[in-house]
Coordinates of C-alpha atoms in Angstrom, one line a residue:
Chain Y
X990 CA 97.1 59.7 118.0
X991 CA 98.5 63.1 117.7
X992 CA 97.5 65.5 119.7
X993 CA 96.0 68.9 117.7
X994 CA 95.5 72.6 119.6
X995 CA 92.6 74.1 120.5
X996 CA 91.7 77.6 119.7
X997 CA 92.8 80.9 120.5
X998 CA 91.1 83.6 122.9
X999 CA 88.4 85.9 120.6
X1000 CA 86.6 88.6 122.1
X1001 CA 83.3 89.9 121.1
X1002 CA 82.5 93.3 119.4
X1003 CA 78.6 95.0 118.5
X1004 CA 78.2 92.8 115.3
X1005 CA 78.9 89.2 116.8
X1006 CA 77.8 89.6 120.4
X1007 CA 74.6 88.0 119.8
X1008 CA 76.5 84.9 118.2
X1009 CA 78.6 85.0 121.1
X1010 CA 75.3 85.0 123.4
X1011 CA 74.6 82.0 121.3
X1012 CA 77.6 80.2 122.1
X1013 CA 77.8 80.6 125.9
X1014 CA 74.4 79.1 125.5
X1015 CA 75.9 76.2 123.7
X1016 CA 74.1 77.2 120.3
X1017 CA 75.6 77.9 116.9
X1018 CA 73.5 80.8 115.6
X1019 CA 73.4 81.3 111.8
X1020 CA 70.8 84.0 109.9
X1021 CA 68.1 82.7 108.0
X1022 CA 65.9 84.8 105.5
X1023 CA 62.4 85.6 106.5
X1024 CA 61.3 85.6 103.3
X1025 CA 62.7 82.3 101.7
X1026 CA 64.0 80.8 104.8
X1027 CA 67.5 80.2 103.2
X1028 CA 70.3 79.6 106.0
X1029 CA 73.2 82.3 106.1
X1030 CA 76.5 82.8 107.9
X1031 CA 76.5 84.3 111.4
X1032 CA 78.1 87.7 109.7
X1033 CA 75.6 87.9 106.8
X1034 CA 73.4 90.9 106.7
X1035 CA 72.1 90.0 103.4
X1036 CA 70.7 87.1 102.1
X1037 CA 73.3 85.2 99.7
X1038 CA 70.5 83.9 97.6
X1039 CA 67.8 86.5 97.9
X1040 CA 69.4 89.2 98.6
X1041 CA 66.9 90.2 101.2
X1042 CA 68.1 92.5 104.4
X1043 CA 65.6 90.4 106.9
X1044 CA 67.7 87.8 108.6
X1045 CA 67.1 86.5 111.7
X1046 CA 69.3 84.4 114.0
X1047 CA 68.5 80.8 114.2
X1048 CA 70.3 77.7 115.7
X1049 CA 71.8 75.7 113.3
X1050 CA 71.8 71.6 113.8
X1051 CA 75.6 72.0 114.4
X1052 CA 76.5 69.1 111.9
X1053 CA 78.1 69.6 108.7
X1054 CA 80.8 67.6 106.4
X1055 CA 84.7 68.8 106.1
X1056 CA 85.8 70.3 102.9
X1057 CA 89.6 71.1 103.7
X1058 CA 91.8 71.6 106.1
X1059 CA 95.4 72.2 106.8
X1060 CA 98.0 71.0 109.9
X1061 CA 100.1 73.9 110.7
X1062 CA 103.2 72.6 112.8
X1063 CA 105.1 74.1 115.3
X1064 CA 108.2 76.2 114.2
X1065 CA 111.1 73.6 114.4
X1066 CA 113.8 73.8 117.6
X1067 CA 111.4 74.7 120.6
X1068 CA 112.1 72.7 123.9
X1069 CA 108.7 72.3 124.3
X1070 CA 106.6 72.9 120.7
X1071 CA 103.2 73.2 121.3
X1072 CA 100.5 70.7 119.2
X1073 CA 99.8 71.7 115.7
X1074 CA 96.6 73.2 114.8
X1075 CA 94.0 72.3 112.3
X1076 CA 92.4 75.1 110.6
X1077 CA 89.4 73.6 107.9
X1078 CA 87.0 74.6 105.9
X1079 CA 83.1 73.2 107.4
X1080 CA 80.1 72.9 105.1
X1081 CA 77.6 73.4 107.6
X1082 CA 74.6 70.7 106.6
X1083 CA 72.3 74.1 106.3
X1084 CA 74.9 75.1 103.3
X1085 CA 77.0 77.8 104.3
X1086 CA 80.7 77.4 104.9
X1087 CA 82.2 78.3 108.5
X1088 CA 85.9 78.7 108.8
X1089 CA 87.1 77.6 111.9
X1090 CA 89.3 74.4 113.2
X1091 CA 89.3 70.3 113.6
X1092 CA 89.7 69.4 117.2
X1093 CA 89.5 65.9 119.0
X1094 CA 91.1 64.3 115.4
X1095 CA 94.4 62.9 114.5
X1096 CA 95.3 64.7 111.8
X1097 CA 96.1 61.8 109.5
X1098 CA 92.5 60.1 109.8
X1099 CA 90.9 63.6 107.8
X1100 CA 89.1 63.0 104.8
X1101 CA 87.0 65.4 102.9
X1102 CA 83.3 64.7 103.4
X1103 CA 84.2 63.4 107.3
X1104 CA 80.5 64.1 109.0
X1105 CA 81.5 66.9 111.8
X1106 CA 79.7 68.1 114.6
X1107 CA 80.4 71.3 116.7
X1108 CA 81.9 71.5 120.2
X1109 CA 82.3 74.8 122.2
X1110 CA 85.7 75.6 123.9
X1111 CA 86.3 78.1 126.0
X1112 CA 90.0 79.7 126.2
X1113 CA 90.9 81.3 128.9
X1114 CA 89.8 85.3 129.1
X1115 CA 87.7 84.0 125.6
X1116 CA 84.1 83.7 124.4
X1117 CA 82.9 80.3 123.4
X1118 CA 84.6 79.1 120.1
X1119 CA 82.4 77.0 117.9
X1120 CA 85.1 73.8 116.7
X1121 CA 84.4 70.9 114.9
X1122 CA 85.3 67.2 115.7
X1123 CA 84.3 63.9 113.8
X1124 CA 81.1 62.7 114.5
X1125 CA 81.5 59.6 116.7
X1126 CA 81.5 56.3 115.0
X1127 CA 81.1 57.7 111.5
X1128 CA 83.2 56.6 108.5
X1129 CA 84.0 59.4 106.1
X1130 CA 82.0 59.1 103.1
Chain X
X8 CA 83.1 90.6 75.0
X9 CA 87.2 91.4 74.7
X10 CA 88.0 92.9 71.3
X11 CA 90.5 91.3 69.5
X12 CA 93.1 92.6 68.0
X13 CA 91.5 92.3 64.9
X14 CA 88.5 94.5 66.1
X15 CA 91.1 97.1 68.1
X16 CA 90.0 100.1 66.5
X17 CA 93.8 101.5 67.4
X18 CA 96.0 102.8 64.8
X19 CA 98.5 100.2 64.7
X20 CA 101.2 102.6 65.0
X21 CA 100.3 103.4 68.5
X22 CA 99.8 100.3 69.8
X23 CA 101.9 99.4 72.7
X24 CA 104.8 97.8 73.3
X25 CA 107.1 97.1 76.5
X26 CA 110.7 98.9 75.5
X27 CA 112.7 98.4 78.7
X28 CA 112.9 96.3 81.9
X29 CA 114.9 97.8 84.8
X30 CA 115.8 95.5 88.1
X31 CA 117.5 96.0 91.0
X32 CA 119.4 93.2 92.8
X33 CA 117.1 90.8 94.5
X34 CA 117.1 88.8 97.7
X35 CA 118.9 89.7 100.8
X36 CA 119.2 93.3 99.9
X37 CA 119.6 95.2 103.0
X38 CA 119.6 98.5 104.0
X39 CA 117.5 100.0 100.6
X40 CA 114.6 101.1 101.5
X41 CA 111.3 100.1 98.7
X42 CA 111.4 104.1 98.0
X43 CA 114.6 103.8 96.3
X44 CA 114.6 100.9 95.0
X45 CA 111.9 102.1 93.1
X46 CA 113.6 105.0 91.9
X47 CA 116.7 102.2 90.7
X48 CA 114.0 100.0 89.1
X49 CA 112.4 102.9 87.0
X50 CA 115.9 104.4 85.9
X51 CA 117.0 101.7 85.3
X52 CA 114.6 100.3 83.1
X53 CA 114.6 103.6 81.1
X54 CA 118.5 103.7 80.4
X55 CA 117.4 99.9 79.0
X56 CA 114.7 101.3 76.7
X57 CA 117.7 103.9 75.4
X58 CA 114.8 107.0 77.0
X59 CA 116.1 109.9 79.0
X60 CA 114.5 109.8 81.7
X61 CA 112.3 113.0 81.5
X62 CA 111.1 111.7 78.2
X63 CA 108.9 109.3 80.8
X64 CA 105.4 111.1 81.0
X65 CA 103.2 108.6 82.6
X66 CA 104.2 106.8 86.1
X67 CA 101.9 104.4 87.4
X68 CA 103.5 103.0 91.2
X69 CA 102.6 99.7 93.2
X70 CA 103.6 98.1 96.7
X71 CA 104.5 94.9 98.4
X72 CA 103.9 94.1 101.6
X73 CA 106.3 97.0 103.1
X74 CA 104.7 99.8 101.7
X75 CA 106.5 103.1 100.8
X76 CA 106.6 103.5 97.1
X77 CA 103.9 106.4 96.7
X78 CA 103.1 109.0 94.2
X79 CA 106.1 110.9 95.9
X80 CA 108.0 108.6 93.5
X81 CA 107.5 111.2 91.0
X82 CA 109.5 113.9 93.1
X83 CA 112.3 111.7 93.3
X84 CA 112.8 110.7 90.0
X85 CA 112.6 114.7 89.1
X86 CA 109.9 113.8 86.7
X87 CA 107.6 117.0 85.5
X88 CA 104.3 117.2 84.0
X89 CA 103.3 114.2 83.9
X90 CA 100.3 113.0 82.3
X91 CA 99.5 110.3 84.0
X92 CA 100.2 109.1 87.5
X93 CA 98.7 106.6 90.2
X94 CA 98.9 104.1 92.5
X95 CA 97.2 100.4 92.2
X96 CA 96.9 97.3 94.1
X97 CA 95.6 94.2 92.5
X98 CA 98.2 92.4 94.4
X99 CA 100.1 89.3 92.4
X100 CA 97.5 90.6 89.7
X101 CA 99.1 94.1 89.8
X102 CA 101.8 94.1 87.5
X103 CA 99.7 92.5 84.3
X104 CA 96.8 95.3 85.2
X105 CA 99.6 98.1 85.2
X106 CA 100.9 96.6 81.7
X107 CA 97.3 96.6 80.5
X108 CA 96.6 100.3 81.5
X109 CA 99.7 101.8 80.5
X110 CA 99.0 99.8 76.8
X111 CA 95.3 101.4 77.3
X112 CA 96.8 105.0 78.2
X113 CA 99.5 104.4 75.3
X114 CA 96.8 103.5 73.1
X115 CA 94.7 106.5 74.0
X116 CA 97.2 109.2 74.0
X117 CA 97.0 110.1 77.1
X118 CA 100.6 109.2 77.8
X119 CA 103.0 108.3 75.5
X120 CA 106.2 106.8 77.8
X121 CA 104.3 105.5 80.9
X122 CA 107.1 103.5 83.3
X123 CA 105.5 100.8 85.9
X124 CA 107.2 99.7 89.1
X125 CA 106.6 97.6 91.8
X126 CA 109.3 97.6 94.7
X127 CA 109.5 95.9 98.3
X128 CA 111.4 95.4 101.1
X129 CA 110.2 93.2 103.7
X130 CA 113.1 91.2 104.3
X131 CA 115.4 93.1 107.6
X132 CA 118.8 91.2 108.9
X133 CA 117.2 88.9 111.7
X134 CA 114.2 88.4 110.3
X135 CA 112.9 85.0 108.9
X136 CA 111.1 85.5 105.2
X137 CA 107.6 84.1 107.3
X138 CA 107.8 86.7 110.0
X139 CA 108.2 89.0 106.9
X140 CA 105.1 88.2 105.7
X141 CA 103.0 86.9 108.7
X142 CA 100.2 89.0 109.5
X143 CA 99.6 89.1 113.4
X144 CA 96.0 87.8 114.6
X145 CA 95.2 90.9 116.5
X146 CA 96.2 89.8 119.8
X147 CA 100.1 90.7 119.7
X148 CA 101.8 91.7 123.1
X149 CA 99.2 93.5 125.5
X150 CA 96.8 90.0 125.2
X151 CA 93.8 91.6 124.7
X152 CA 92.1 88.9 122.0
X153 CA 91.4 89.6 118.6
X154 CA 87.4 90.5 118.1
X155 CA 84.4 89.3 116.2
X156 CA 84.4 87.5 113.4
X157 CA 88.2 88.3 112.1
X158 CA 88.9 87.3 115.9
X159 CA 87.1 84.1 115.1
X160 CA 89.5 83.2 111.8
X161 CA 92.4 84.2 114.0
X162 CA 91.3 81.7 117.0
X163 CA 90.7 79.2 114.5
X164 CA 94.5 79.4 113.3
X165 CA 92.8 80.9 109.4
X166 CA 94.8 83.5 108.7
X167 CA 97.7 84.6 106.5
X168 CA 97.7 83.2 102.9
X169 CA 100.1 79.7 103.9
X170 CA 97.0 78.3 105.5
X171 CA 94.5 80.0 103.1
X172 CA 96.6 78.8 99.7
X173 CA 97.2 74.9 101.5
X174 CA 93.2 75.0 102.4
X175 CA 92.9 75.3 98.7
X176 CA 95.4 73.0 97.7
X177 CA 94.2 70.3 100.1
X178 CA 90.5 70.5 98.1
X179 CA 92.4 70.0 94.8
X180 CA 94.0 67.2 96.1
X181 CA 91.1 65.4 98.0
X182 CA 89.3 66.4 94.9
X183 CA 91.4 65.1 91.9
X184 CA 94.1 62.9 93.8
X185 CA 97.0 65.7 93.6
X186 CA 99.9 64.0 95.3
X187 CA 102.7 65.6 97.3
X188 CA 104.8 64.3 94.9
X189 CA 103.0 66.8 92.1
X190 CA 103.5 69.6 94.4
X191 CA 107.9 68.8 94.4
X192 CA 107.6 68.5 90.8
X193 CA 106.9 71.8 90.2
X194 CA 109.4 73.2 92.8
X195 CA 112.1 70.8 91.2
X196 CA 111.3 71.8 87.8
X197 CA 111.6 75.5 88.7
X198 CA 115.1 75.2 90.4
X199 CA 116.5 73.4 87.1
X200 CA 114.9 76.1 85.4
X201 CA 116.7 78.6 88.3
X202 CA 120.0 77.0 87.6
X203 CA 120.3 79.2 84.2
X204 CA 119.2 82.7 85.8
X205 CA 122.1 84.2 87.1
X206 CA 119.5 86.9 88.8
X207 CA 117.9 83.4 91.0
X208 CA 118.4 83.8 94.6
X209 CA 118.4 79.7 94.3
X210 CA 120.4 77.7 91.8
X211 CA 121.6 74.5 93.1
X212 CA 119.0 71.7 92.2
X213 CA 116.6 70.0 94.0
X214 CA 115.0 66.7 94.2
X215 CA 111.6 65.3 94.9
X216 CA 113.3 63.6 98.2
X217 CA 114.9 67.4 99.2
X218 CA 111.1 68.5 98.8
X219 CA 110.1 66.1 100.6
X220 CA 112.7 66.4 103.6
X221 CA 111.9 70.7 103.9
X222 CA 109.6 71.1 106.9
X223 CA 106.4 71.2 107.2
X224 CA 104.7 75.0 107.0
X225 CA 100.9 74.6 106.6
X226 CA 100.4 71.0 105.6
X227 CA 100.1 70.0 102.5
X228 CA 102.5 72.6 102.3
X229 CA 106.0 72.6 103.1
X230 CA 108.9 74.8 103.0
X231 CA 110.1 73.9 99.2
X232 CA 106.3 74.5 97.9
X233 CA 106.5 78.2 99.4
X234 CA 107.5 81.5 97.5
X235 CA 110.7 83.2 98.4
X236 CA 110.4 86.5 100.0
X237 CA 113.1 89.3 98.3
X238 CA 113.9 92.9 98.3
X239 CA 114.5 94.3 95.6
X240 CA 112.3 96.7 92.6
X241 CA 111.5 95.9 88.6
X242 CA 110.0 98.3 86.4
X243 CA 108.9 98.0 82.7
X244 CA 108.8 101.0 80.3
X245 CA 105.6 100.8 78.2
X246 CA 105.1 102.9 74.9
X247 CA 103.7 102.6 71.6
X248 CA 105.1 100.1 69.0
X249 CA 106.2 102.7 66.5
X250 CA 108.6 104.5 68.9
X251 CA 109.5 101.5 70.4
X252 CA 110.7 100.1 67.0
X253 CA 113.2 103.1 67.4
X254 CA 114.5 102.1 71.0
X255 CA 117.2 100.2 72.4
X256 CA 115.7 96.8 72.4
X257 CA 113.2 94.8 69.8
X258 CA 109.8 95.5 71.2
X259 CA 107.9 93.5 73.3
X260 CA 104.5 93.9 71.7
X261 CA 101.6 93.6 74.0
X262 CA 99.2 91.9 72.0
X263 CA 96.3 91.1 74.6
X264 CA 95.1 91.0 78.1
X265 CA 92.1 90.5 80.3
X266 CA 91.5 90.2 84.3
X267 CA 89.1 88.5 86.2
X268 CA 88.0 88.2 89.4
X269 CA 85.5 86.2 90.5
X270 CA 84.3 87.4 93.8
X271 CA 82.5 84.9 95.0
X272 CA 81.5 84.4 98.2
X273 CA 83.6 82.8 100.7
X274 CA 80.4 81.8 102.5
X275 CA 80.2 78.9 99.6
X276 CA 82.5 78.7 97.0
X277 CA 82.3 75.7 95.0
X278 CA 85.1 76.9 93.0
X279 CA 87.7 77.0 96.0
X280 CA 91.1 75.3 95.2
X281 CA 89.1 73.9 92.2
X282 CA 89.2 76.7 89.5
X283 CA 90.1 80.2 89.4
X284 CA 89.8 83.2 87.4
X285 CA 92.7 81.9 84.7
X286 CA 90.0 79.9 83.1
X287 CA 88.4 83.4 82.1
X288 CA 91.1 86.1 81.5
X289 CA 93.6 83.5 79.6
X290 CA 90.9 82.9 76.9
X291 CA 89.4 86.4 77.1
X292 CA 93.4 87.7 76.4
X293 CA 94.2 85.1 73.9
X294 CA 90.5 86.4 72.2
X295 CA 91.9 89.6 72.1
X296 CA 95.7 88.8 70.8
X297 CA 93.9 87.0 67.5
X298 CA 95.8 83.7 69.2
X299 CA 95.6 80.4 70.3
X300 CA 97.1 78.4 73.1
X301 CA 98.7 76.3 70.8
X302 CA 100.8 79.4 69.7
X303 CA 102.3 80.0 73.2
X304 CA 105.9 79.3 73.3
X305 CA 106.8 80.6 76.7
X306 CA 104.5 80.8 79.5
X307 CA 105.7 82.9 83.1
X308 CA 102.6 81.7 85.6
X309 CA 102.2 83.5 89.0
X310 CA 103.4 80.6 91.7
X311 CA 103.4 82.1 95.0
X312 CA 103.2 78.3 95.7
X313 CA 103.6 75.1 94.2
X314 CA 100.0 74.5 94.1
X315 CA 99.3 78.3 92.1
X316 CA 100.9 76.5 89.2
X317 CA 99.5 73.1 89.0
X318 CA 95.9 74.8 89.4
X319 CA 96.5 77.8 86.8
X320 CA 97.8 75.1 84.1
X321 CA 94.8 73.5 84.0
X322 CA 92.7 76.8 84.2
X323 CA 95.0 77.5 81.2
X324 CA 94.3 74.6 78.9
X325 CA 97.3 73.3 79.0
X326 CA 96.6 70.2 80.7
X327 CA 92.9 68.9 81.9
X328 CA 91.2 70.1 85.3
X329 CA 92.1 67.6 87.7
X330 CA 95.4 66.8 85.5
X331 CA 97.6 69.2 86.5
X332 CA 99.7 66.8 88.8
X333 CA 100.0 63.9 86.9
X334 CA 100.7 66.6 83.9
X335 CA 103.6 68.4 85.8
X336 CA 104.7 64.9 87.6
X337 CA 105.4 64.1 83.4
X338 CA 108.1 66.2 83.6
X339 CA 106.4 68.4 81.3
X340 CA 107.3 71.4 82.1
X341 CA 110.8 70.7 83.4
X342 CA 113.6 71.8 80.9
X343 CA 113.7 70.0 78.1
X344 CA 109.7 69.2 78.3
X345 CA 107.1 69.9 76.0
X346 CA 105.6 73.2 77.7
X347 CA 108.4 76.2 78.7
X348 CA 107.5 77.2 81.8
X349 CA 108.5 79.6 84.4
X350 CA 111.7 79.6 82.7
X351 CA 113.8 81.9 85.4
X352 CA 112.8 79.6 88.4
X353 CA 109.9 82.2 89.3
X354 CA 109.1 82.8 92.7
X355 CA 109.9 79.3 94.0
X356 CA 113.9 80.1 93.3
X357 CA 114.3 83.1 91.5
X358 CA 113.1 86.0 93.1
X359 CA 109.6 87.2 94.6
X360 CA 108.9 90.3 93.0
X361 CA 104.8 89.5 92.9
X362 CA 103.5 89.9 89.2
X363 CA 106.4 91.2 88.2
X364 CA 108.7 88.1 88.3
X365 CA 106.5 86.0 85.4
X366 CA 106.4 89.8 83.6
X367 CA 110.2 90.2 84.1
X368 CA 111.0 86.8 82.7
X369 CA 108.3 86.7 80.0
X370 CA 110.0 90.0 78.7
X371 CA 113.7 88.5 79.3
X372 CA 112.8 85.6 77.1
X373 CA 110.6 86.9 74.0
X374 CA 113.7 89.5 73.1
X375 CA 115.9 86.4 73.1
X376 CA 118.6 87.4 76.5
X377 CA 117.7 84.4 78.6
X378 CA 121.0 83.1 77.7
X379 CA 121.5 79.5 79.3
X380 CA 117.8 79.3 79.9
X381 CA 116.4 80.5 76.8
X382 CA 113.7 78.9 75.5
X383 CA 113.0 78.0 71.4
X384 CA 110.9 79.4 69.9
X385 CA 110.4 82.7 71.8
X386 CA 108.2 84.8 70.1
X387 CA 104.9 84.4 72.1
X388 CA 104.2 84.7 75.7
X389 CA 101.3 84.1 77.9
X390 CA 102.3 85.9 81.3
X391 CA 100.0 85.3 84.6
X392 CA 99.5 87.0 87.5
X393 CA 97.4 86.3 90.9
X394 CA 96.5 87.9 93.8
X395 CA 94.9 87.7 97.2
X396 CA 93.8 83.7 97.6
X397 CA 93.5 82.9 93.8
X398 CA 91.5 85.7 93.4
X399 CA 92.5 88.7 91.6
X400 CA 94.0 87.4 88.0
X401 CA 95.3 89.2 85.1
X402 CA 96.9 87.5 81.5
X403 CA 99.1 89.4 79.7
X404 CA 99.8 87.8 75.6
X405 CA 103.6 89.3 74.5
X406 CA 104.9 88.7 71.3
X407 CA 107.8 89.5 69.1
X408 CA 106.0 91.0 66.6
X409 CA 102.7 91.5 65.7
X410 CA 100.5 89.1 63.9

């Protein structure tokens, strides 16, 4: 199995510190409408559907199904080349898409539609960075 | 609803053409900064029109990646009163938007000789072409980590458009079956097409097995799928057809054009990798040019990647959605197939002036000079631009004459 990097140190600023709070708590905080109760992206400040400004954070189940993803490898000609990463594309089983990285996967065994579930890792100096890994024991569909 | 040309209220008289085509040399061009290459781009492109340049009284200016070609542009060209003068970013869409308001300014009267340029120079002695283009994630030399939700991409490894193009170009293929295979036939078509422009920074041809042996640079990606980067300028002179008639050249009539972009949402975006604005403004400028796409006889498409073109000929019409690969795979669009594309190499071997290297070609070819390469018939042209991730689009229809 080939071995894929984690993520990178992020820091948080005014509009995601309460996702961050979420994820040192080991929740995945998206924004749901009050009105309609349609599930939004951490960022949102409007509802994508409704359009409405009152969104409130809510945990989301954490699960969702890959859409796409990419291997970026090493530059070519380093002594000691670090793993390649795997930057995707998440369709979170609420309905918005989160952008963000396969961990825990060999690259090869991706499919789109692989059920995923969120881990948190936590780089050094870094806030807790939602990833995604293959649910365990599930085929792609 | 696009008029077309039918419905253009325009006296014919004034309706625009493209009279001259200046570029500078392309590629490694070192120590030039974009400034003045601009400056060589725009006189030259008015010596090629047979203008003086002070008879130039519109000037409309656009960037790369490096920056530096202002409104200043103006001053040193020694141009006075001009009517008309700006800056615009649409990115790879930037060149077919310039065509289309210069035409619309040309039209008007606002301006009767309007010159467009774009010009860059990110490539520096030492440099690799990806550091030239990389954008950093924010956390650079003093490691202080990149914040909030940008900071998030940039942990994530999302950023900088390799990884954002192969994200799309993986959907496409999980979606339809696109093979890596499709991907090498478009760069290997586009280097036999290179072999014939002496202006290509890559001539030698390529094979599906040399495709397959570049390295990798954002799987499914790899090296032979990815633009060139180049210094270098290109300008186009655009005025009406009636003084054009009088020029240097035959005029390049510009008989329709249309953008789109979509905007959607990258929160869900069922389109992604799937289908992009070409599906709107190639119709919506064919509309307006009174033509169909069975008339095209040269078509210059916008491939920043290997992947741009496979996914704007279907958006196109000229082959299915979710044929693209087994269309270009055909050999199609190779030289000596059924469909003339990219007929300089494009930015895959050629040269990576943005929208300006299908526009530069597209121009090259419908007045006949593309020598070894030229393609028969030439008297139509569908040129395509794209910017950002696939999502800034503009379609410009040139012809040899007007229908």
């Amino acid at each position: 199995m080939t071995a894929v990097a984690g993520p990178g140190p992020v820091a948080r600023n005014e509009d995601s510190a309460a996702f961050f709070d979420g994820t040192a708590a080991g929740r995945f905080l998206l924004r749901r409408c009050r009105p309609a109760g349609h599930w939004n992206r951490p960022q949102a400040v409007r509802c994508a559907q409704c359009d409405s400004p009152d969104l409130r954070p809510e945990p989301a189940a954490g699960t969702g199904r890959l859409v796409s993803w990419v291997v970026v490898h090493p530059r070519p000609g380093a002594d000691d080349p670090p793993p390649p990463a795997v930057p995707a594309i998440v369709e979170l089983d609420e309905g918005p898409w989160w952008w963000t990285m396969m961990v825990g996967a060999d690259p090869a065994g991706l499919r789109a539609g692989l059920p995923v579930q969120v881990v948190f890792e936590r780089p050094e100096g870094s806030e807790a960075v939602p990833v995604w890994t293959p649910v365990r024991g599930q085929p792609p569909t | 609803m696009t008029p077309s040309n039918a419905q253009r209220t325009t006296n014919p008289s004034r309706r625009a053409a493209i009279a001259g085509l200046g570029l500078t040399d392309m590629g490694p061009v070192y120590g030039r900064s974009s400034a003045s290459l601009a400056e060589e781009a725009v006189r030259r492109a008015a010596a090629d029109a047979g203008l003086r340049l002070s008879e130039v009284d519109g000037l409309i200016v656009s960037n790369g990646v490096s920056g530096g070609v202002g409104l200043g542009l103006q001053r040193d060209l020694g141009l006075l009163d001009l009517r008309l003068l700006c800056e615009m970013q649409g990115f790879g869409s930037t060149a077919g938007s310039m065509v289309q308001y210069a035409s619309m300014a040309v039209e008007s009267g606002a301006a009767e000789v309007v010159a467009c340029v774009f010009a860059d120079a990110p490539l520096r002695p030492g440099r690799t072409a990806q550091d030239a283009y990389s954008r950093g994630g924010g956390g650079g030399r003093d490691a202080s980590p990149p914040a909030g939700w940008g900071g998030l991409l940039a942990a994530a490894g999302v950023r900088g458009p390799n990884t954002m193009y192969a994200l799309a170009a993986r959907r496409h293929m999980e979606r339809f079956g696109t093979t890596t295979e499709d991907l090498a036939a478009v760069a290997v078509a586009q280097r036999a097409w290179a072999a014939g422009n002496p202006l290509a920074q890559y001539r030698d041809p390529i094979t599906v097995e040399d495709h397959h042996a570049s390295r990798w640079i954002a799987e499914p990606f790899r090296k032979l799928d990815c633009c060139l980067v180049s210094n270098g300028g290109v300008a186009v002179i655009v005025t009406s057809a009636e003084r054009a008639a009088a020029l240097a050249h035959p005029p390049v009539h510009v008989l329709g054009w249309a953008q789109c972009h979509p905007g959607l949402s990258l929160d869900r975006n069922p389109d992604f990798g799937i289908v992009t604005g070409a599906a709107r403004s190639g119709p919506a400028a064919l509309s307006m040019a009174g033509v169909g796409l069975a008339d095209v006889e040269v078509v210059e498409l916008y491939d920043c990647y290997t992947f741009t073109v496979l996914v704007s000929l279907e958006d196109y019409g000229f082959c299915a959605k979710g044929e693209g690969g087994a269309f270009v795979s055909s050999g199609a669009t190779a030289p000596g197939g059924s469909l003339k594309l990219n007929t300089g190499g494009g930015q895959l071997s050629a040269y990576y002036m943005w929208g300006m290297t299908p526009l530069s070609e597209a121009v090259i070819q419908v007045r006949g000079e593309g020598g070894d390469r030229q393609a028969h018939p030439h008297d139509l042209a569908l040129v395509s631009g794209n910017g950002g991730v696939l999502d800034h689009h503009a379609t410009l229809v040139l012809a040899s004459g007007r229908p």
